[in-house]
Short mmCIF file of N, CA, C and O in Angstrom, two decimals:
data_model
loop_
_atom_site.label_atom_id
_atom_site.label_comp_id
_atom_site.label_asym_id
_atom_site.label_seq_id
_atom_site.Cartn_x
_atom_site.Cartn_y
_atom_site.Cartn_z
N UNK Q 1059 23.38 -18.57 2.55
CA UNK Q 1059 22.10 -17.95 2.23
C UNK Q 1059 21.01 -19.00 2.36
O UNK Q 1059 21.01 -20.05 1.73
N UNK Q 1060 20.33 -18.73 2.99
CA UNK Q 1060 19.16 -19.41 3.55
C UNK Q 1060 18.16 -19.77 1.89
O UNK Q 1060 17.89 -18.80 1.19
N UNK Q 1061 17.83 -20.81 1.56
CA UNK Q 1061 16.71 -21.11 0.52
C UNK Q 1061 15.85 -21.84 0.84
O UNK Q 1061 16.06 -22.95 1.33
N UNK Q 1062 14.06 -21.06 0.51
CA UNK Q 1062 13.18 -21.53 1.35
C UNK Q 1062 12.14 -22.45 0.05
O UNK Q 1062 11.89 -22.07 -1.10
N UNK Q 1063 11.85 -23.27 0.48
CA UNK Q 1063 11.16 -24.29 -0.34
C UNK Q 1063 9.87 -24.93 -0.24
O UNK Q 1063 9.55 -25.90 0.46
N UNK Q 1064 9.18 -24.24 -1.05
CA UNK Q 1064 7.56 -24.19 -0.28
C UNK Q 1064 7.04 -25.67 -1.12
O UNK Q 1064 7.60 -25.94 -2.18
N UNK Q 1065 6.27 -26.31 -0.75
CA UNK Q 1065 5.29 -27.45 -1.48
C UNK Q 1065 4.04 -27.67 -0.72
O UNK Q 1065 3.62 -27.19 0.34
N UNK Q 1066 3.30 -28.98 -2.01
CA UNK Q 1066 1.87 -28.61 -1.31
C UNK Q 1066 0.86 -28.48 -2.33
O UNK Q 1066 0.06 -29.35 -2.67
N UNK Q 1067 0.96 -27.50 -2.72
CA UNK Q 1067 0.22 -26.73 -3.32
C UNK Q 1067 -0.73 -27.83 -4.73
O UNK Q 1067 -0.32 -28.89 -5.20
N UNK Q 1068 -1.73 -27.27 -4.98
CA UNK Q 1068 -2.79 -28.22 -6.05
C UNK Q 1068 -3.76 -26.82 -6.51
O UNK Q 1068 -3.77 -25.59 -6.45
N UNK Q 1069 -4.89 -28.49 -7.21
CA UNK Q 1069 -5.88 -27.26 -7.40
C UNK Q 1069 -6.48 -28.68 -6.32
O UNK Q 1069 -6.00 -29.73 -5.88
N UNK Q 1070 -8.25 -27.69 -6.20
CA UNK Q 1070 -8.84 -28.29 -5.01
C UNK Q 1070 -10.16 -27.53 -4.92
O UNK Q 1070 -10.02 -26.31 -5.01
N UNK Q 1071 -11.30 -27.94 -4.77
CA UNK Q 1071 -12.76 -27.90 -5.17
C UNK Q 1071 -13.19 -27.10 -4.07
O UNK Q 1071 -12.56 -27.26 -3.03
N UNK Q 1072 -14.20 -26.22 -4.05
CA UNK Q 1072 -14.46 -25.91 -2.82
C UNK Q 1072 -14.47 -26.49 -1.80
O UNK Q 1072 -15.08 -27.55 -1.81
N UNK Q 1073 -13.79 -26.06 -0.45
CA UNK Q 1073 -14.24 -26.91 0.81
C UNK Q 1073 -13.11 -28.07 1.14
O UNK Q 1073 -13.23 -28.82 2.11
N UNK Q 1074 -12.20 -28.13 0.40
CA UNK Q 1074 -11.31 -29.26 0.08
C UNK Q 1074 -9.90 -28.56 0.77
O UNK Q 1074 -9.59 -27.37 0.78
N UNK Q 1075 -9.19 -29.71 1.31
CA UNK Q 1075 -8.03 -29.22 2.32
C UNK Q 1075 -6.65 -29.52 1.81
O UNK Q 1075 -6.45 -30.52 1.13
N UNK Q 1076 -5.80 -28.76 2.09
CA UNK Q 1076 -4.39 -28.95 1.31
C UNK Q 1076 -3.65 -29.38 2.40
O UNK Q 1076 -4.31 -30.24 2.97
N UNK Q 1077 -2.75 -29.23 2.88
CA UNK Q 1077 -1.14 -29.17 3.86
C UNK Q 1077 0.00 -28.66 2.60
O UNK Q 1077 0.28 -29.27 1.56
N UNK Q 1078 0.47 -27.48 3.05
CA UNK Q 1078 1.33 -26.50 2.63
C UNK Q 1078 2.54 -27.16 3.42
O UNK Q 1078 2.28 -27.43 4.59
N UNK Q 1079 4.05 -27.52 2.90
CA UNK Q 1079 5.02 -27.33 3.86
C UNK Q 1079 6.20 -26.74 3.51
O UNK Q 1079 6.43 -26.71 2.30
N UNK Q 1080 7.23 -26.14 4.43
CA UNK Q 1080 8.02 -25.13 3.65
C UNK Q 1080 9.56 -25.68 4.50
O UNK Q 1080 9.59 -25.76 5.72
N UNK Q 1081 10.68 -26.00 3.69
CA UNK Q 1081 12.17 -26.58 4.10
C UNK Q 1081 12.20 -25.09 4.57
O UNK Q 1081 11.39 -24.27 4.14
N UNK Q 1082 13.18 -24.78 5.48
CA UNK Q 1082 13.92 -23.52 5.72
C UNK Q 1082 15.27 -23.50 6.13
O UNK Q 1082 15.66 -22.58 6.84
N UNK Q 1083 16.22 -24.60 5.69
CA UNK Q 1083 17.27 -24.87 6.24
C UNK Q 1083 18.18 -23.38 6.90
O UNK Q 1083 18.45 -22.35 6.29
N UNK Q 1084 18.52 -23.78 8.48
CA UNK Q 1084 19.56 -23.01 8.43
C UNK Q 1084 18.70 -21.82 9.36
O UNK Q 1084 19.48 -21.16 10.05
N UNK Q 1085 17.46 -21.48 9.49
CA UNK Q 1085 16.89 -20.41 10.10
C UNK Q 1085 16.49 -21.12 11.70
O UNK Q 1085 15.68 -22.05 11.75
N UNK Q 1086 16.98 -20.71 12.66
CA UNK Q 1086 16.55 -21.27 14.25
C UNK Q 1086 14.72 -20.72 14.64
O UNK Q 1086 14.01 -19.73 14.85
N UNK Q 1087 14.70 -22.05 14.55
CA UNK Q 1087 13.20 -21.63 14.94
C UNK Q 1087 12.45 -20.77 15.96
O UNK Q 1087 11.48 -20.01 16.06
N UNK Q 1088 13.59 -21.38 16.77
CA UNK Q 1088 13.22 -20.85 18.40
C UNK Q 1088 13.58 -19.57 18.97
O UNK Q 1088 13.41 -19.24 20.15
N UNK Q 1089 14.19 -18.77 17.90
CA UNK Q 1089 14.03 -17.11 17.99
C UNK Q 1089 13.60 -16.45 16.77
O UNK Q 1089 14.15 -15.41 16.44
N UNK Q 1090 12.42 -17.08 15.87
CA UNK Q 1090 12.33 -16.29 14.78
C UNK Q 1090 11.13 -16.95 14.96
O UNK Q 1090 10.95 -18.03 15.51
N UNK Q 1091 10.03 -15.92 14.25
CA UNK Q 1091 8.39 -16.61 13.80
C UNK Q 1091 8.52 -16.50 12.26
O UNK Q 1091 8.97 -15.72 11.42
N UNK Q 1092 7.94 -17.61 12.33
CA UNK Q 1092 7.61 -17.76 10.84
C UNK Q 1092 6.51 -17.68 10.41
O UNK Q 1092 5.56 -17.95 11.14
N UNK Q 1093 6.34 -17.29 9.17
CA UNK Q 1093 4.71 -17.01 8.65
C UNK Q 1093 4.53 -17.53 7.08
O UNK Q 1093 5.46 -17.43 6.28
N UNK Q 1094 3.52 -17.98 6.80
CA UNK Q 1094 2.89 -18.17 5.60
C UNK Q 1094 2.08 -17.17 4.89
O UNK Q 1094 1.10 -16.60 5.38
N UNK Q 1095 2.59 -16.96 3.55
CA UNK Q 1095 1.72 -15.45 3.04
C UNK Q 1095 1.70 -15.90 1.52
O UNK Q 1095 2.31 -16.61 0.71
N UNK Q 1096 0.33 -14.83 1.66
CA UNK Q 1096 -0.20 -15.47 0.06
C UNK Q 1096 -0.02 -14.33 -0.84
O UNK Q 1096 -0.07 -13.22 -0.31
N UNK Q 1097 0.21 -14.41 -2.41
CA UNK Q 1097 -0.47 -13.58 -3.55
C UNK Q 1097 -1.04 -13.93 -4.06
O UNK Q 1097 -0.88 -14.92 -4.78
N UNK Q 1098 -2.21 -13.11 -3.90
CA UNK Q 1098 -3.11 -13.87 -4.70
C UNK Q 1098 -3.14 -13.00 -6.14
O UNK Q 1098 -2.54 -11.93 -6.20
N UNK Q 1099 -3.89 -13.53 -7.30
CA UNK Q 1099 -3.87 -12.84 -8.38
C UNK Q 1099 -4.02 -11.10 -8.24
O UNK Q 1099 -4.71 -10.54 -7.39
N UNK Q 1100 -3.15 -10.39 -9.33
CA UNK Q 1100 -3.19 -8.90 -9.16
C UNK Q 1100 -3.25 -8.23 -7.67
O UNK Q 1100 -3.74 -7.12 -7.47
N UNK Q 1101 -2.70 -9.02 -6.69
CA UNK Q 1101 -2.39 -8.46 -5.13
C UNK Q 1101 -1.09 -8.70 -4.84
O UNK Q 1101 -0.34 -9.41 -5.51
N UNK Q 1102 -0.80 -8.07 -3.77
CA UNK Q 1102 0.34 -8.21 -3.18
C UNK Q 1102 0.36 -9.16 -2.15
O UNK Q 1102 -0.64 -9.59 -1.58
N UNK Q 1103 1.46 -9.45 -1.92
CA UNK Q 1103 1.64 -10.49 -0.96
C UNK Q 1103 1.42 -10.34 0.43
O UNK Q 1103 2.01 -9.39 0.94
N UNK Q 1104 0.52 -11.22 1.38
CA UNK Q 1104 0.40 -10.79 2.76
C UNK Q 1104 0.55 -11.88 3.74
O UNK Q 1104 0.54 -12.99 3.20
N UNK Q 1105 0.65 -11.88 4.65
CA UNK Q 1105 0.78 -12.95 5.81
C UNK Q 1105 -0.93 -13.57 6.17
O UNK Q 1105 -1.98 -12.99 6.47
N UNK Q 1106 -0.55 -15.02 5.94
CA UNK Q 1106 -1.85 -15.38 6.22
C UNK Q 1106 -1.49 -16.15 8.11
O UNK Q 1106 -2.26 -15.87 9.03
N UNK Q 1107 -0.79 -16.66 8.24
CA UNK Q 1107 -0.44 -17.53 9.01
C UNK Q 1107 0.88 -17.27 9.74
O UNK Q 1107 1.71 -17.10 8.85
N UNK Q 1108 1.59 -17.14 11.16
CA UNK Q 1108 2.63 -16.83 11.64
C UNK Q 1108 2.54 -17.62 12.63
O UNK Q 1108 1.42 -17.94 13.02
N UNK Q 1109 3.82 -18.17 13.35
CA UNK Q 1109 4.18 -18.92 14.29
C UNK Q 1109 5.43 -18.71 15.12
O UNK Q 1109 6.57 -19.00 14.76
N UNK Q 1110 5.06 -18.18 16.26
CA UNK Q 1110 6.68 -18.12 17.05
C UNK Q 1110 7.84 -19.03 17.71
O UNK Q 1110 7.72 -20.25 17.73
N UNK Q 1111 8.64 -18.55 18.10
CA UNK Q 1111 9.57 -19.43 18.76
C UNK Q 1111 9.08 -20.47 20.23
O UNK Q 1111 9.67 -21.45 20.70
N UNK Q 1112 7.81 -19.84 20.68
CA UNK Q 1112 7.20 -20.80 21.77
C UNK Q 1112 6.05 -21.34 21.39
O UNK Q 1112 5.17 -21.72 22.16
N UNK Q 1113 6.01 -21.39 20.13
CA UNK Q 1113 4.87 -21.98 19.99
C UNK Q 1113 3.58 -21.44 19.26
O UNK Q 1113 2.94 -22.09 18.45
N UNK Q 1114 3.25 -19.98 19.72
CA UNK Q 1114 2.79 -19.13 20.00
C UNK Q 1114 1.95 -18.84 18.32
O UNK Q 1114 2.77 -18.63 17.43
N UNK Q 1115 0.80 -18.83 17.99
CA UNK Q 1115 0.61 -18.83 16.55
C UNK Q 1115 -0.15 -17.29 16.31
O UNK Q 1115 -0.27 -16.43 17.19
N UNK Q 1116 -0.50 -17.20 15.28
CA UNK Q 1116 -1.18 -15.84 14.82
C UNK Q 1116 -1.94 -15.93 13.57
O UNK Q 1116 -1.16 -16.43 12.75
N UNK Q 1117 -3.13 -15.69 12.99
CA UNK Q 1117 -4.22 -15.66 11.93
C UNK Q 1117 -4.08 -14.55 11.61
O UNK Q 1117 -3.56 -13.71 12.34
N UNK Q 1118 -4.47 -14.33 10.56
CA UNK Q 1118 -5.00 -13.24 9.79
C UNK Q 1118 -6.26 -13.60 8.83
O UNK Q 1118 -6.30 -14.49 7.98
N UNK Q 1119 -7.30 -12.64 9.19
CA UNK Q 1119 -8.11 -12.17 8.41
C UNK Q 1119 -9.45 -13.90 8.47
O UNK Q 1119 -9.96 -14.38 9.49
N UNK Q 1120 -9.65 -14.43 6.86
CA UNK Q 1120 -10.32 -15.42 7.00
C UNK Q 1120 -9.38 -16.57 7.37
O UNK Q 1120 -10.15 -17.51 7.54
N UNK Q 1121 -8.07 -17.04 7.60
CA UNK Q 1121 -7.28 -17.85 8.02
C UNK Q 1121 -7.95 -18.67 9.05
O UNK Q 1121 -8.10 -19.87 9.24
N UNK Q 1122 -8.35 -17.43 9.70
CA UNK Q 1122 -9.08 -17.79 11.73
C UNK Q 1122 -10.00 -19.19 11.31
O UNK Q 1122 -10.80 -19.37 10.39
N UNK Q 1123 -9.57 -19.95 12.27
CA UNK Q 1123 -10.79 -20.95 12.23
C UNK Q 1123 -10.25 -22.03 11.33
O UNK Q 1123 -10.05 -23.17 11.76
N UNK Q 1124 -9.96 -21.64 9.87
CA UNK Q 1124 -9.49 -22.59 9.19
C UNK Q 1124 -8.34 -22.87 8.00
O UNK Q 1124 -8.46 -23.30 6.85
N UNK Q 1125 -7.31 -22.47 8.69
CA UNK Q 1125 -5.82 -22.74 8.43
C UNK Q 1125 -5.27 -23.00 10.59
O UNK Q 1125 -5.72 -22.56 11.65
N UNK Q 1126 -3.99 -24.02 10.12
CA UNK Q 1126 -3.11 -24.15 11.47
C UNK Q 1126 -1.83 -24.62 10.69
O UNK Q 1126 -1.56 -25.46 9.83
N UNK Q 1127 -1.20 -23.73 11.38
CA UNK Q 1127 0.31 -23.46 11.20
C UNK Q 1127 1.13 -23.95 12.47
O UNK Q 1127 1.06 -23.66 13.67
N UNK Q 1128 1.74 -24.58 11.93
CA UNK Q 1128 2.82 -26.19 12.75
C UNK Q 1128 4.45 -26.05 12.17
O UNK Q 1128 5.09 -25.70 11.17
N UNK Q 1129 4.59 -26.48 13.28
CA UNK Q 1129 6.59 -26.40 12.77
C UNK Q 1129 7.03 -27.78 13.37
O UNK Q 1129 6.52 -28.39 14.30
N UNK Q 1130 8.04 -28.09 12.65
CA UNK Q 1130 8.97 -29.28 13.17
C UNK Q 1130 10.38 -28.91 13.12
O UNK Q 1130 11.07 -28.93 12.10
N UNK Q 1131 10.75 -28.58 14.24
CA UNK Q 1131 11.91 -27.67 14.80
C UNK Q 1131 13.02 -28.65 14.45
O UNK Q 1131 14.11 -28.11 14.27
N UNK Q 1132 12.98 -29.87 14.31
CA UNK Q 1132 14.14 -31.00 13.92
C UNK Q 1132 14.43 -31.02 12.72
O UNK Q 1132 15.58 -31.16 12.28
N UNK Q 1133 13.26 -30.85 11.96
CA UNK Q 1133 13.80 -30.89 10.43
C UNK Q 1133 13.62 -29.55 9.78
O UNK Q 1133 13.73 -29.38 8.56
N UNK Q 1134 13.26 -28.39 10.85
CA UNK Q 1134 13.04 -27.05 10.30
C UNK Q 1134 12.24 -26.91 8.99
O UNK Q 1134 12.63 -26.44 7.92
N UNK Q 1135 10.93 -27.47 9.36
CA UNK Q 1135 10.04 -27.21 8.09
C UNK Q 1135 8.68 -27.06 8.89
O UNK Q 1135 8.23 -27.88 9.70
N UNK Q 1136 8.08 -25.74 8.47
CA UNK Q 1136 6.71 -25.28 8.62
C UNK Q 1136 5.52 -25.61 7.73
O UNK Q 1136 5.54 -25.66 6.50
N UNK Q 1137 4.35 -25.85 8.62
CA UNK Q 1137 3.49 -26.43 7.73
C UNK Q 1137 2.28 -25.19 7.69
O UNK Q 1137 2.23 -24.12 8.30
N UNK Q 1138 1.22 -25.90 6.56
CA UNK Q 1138 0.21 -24.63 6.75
C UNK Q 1138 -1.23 -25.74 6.53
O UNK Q 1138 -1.16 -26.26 5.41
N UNK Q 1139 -2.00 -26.02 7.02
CA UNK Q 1139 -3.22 -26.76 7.21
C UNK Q 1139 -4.08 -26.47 7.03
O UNK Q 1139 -4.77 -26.19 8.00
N UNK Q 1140 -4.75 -26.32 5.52
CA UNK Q 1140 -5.63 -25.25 4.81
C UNK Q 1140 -6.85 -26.65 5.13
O UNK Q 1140 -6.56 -27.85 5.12
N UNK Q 1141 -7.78 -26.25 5.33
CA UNK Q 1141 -9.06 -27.09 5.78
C UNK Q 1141 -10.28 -25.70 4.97
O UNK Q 1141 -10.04 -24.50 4.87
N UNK Q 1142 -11.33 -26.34 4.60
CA UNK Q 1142 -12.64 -25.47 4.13
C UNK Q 1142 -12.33 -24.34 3.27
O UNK Q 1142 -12.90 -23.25 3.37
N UNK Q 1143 -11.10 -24.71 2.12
CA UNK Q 1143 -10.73 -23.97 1.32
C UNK Q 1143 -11.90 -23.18 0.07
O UNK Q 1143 -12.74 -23.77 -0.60
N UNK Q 1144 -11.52 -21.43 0.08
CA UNK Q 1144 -12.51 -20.75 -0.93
C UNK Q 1144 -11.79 -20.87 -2.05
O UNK Q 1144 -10.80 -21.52 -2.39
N UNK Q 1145 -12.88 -19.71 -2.79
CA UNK Q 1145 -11.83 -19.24 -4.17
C UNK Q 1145 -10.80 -18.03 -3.93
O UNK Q 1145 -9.92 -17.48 -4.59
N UNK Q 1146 -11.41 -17.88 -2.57
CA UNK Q 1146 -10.21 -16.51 -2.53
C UNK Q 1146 -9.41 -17.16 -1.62
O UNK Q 1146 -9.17 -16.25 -0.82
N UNK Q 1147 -9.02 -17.85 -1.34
CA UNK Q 1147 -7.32 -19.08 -0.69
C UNK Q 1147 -6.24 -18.68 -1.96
O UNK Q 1147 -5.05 -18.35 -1.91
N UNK Q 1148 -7.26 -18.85 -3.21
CA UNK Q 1148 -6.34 -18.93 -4.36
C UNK Q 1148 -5.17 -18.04 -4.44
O UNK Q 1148 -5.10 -16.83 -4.23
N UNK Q 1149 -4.29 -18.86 -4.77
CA UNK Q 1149 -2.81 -17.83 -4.89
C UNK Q 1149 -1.53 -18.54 -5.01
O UNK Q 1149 -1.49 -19.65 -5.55
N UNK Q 1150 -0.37 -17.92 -4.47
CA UNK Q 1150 0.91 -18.60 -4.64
C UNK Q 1150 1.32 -17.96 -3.07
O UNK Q 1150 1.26 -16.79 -2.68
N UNK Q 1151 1.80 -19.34 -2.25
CA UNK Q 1151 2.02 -19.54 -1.05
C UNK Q 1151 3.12 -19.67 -0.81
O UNK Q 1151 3.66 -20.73 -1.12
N UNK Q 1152 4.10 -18.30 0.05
CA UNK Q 1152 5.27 -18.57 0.19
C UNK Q 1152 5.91 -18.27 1.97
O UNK Q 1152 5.81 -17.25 2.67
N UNK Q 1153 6.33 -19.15 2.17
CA UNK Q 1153 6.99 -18.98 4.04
C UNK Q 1153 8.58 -18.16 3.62
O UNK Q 1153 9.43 -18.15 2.74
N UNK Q 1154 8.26 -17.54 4.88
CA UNK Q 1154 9.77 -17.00 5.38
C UNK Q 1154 9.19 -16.29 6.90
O UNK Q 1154 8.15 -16.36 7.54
N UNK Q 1155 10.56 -15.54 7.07
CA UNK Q 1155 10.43 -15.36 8.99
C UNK Q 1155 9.33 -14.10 8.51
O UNK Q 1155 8.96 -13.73 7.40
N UNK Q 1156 9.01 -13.62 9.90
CA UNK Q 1156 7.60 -12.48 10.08
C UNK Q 1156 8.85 -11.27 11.15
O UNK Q 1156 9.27 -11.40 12.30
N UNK Q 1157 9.05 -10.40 10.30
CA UNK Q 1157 8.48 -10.21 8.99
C UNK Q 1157 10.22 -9.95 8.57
O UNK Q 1157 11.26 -9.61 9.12
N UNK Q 1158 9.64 -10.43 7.01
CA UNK Q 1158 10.45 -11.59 5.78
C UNK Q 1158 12.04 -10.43 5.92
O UNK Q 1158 12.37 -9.25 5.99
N UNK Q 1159 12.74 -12.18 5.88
CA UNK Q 1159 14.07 -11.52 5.98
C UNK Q 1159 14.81 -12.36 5.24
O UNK Q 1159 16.01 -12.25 5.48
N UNK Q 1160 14.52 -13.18 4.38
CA UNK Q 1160 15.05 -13.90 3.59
C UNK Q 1160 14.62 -13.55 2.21
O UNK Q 1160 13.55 -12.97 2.00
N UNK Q 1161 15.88 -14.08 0.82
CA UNK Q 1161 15.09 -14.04 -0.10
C UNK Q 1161 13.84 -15.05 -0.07
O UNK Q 1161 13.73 -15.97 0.74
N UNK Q 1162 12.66 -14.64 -1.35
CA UNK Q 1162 11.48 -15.60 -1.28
C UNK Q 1162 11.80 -16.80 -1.97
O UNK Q 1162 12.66 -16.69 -2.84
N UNK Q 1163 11.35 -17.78 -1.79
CA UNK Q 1163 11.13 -19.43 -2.48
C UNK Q 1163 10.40 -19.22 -3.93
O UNK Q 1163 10.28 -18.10 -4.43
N UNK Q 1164 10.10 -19.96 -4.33
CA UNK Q 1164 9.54 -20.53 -5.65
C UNK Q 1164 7.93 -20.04 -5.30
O UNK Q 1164 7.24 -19.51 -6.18
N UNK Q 1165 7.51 -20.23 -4.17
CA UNK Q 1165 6.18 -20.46 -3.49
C UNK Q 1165 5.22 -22.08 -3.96
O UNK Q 1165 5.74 -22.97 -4.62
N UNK Q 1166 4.33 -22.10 -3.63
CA UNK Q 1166 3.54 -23.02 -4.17
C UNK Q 1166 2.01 -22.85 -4.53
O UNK Q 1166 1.17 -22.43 -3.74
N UNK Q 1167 1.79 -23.18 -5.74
CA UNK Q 1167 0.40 -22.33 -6.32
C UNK Q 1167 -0.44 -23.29 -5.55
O UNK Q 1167 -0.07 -24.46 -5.46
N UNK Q 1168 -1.85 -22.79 -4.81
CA UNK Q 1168 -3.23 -23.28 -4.99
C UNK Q 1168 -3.87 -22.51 -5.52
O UNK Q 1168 -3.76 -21.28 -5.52
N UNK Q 1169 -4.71 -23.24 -6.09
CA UNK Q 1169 -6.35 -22.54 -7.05
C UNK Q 1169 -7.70 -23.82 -5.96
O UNK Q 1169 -7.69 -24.98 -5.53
N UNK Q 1170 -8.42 -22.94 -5.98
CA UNK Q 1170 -9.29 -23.39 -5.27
C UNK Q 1170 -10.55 -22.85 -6.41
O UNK Q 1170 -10.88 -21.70 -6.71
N UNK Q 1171 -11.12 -24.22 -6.89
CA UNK Q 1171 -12.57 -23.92 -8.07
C UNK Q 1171 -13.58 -24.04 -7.37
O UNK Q 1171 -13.64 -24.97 -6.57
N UNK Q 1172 -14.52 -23.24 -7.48
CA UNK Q 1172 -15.91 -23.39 -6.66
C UNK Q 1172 -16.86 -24.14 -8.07
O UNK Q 1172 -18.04 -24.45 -7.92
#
């Protein structure tokens, strides 16, 4: 059973940048996309960030522009590159494949204070 292990996560002032990264032992990169998805308070969880087997990436929503999502296929861990962080980033950040086929990780909280 695959266990996914998200870190990273802080608090962080407006405008202020994190790096999210997530272990995924055991999942082949190179036929599965992976994605980064947030809950944020009283919401459900959604995909902010996805990445395919060629490379190939995908945004959602305010992501565009400033989050980038990176993989290191050797040590099978995905990253998430939060740059010009709001208050609505805020949440608990958890990776698995797109769309999720594993149980979820722990996630990793950011709060972003304006």
């Amino acid at each position: 059973q695959v266990q996914l292990v998200e870190s990273g996560g802080g608090l962080v002032q407006l405008g202020g940048s994190l790096r999210l990264s997530c272990r995924a032992p055991g999942i082949i990169f190179s036929i599965n996309w992976m994605a980064w998805y947030r809950q944020g308070p009283g919401t459900q969880r959604e995909m902010v960030a996805g990445i395919g087997g060629g490379g190939n990436t995908n945004y959602v929503g305010s992501a565009k522009g400033r989050f980038t999502i990176s993989r290191d296929n050797s040590r099978n861990i995905v990253y998430l590159q939060m740059n010009n962080l709001k208050p609505e980033d805020t949440g608990v950040y958890y990776c698995n494949t797109a769309p999720p086929g594993h149980s979820w990780g722990q996630g990793t909280q950011v709060t972003v204070s304006s």
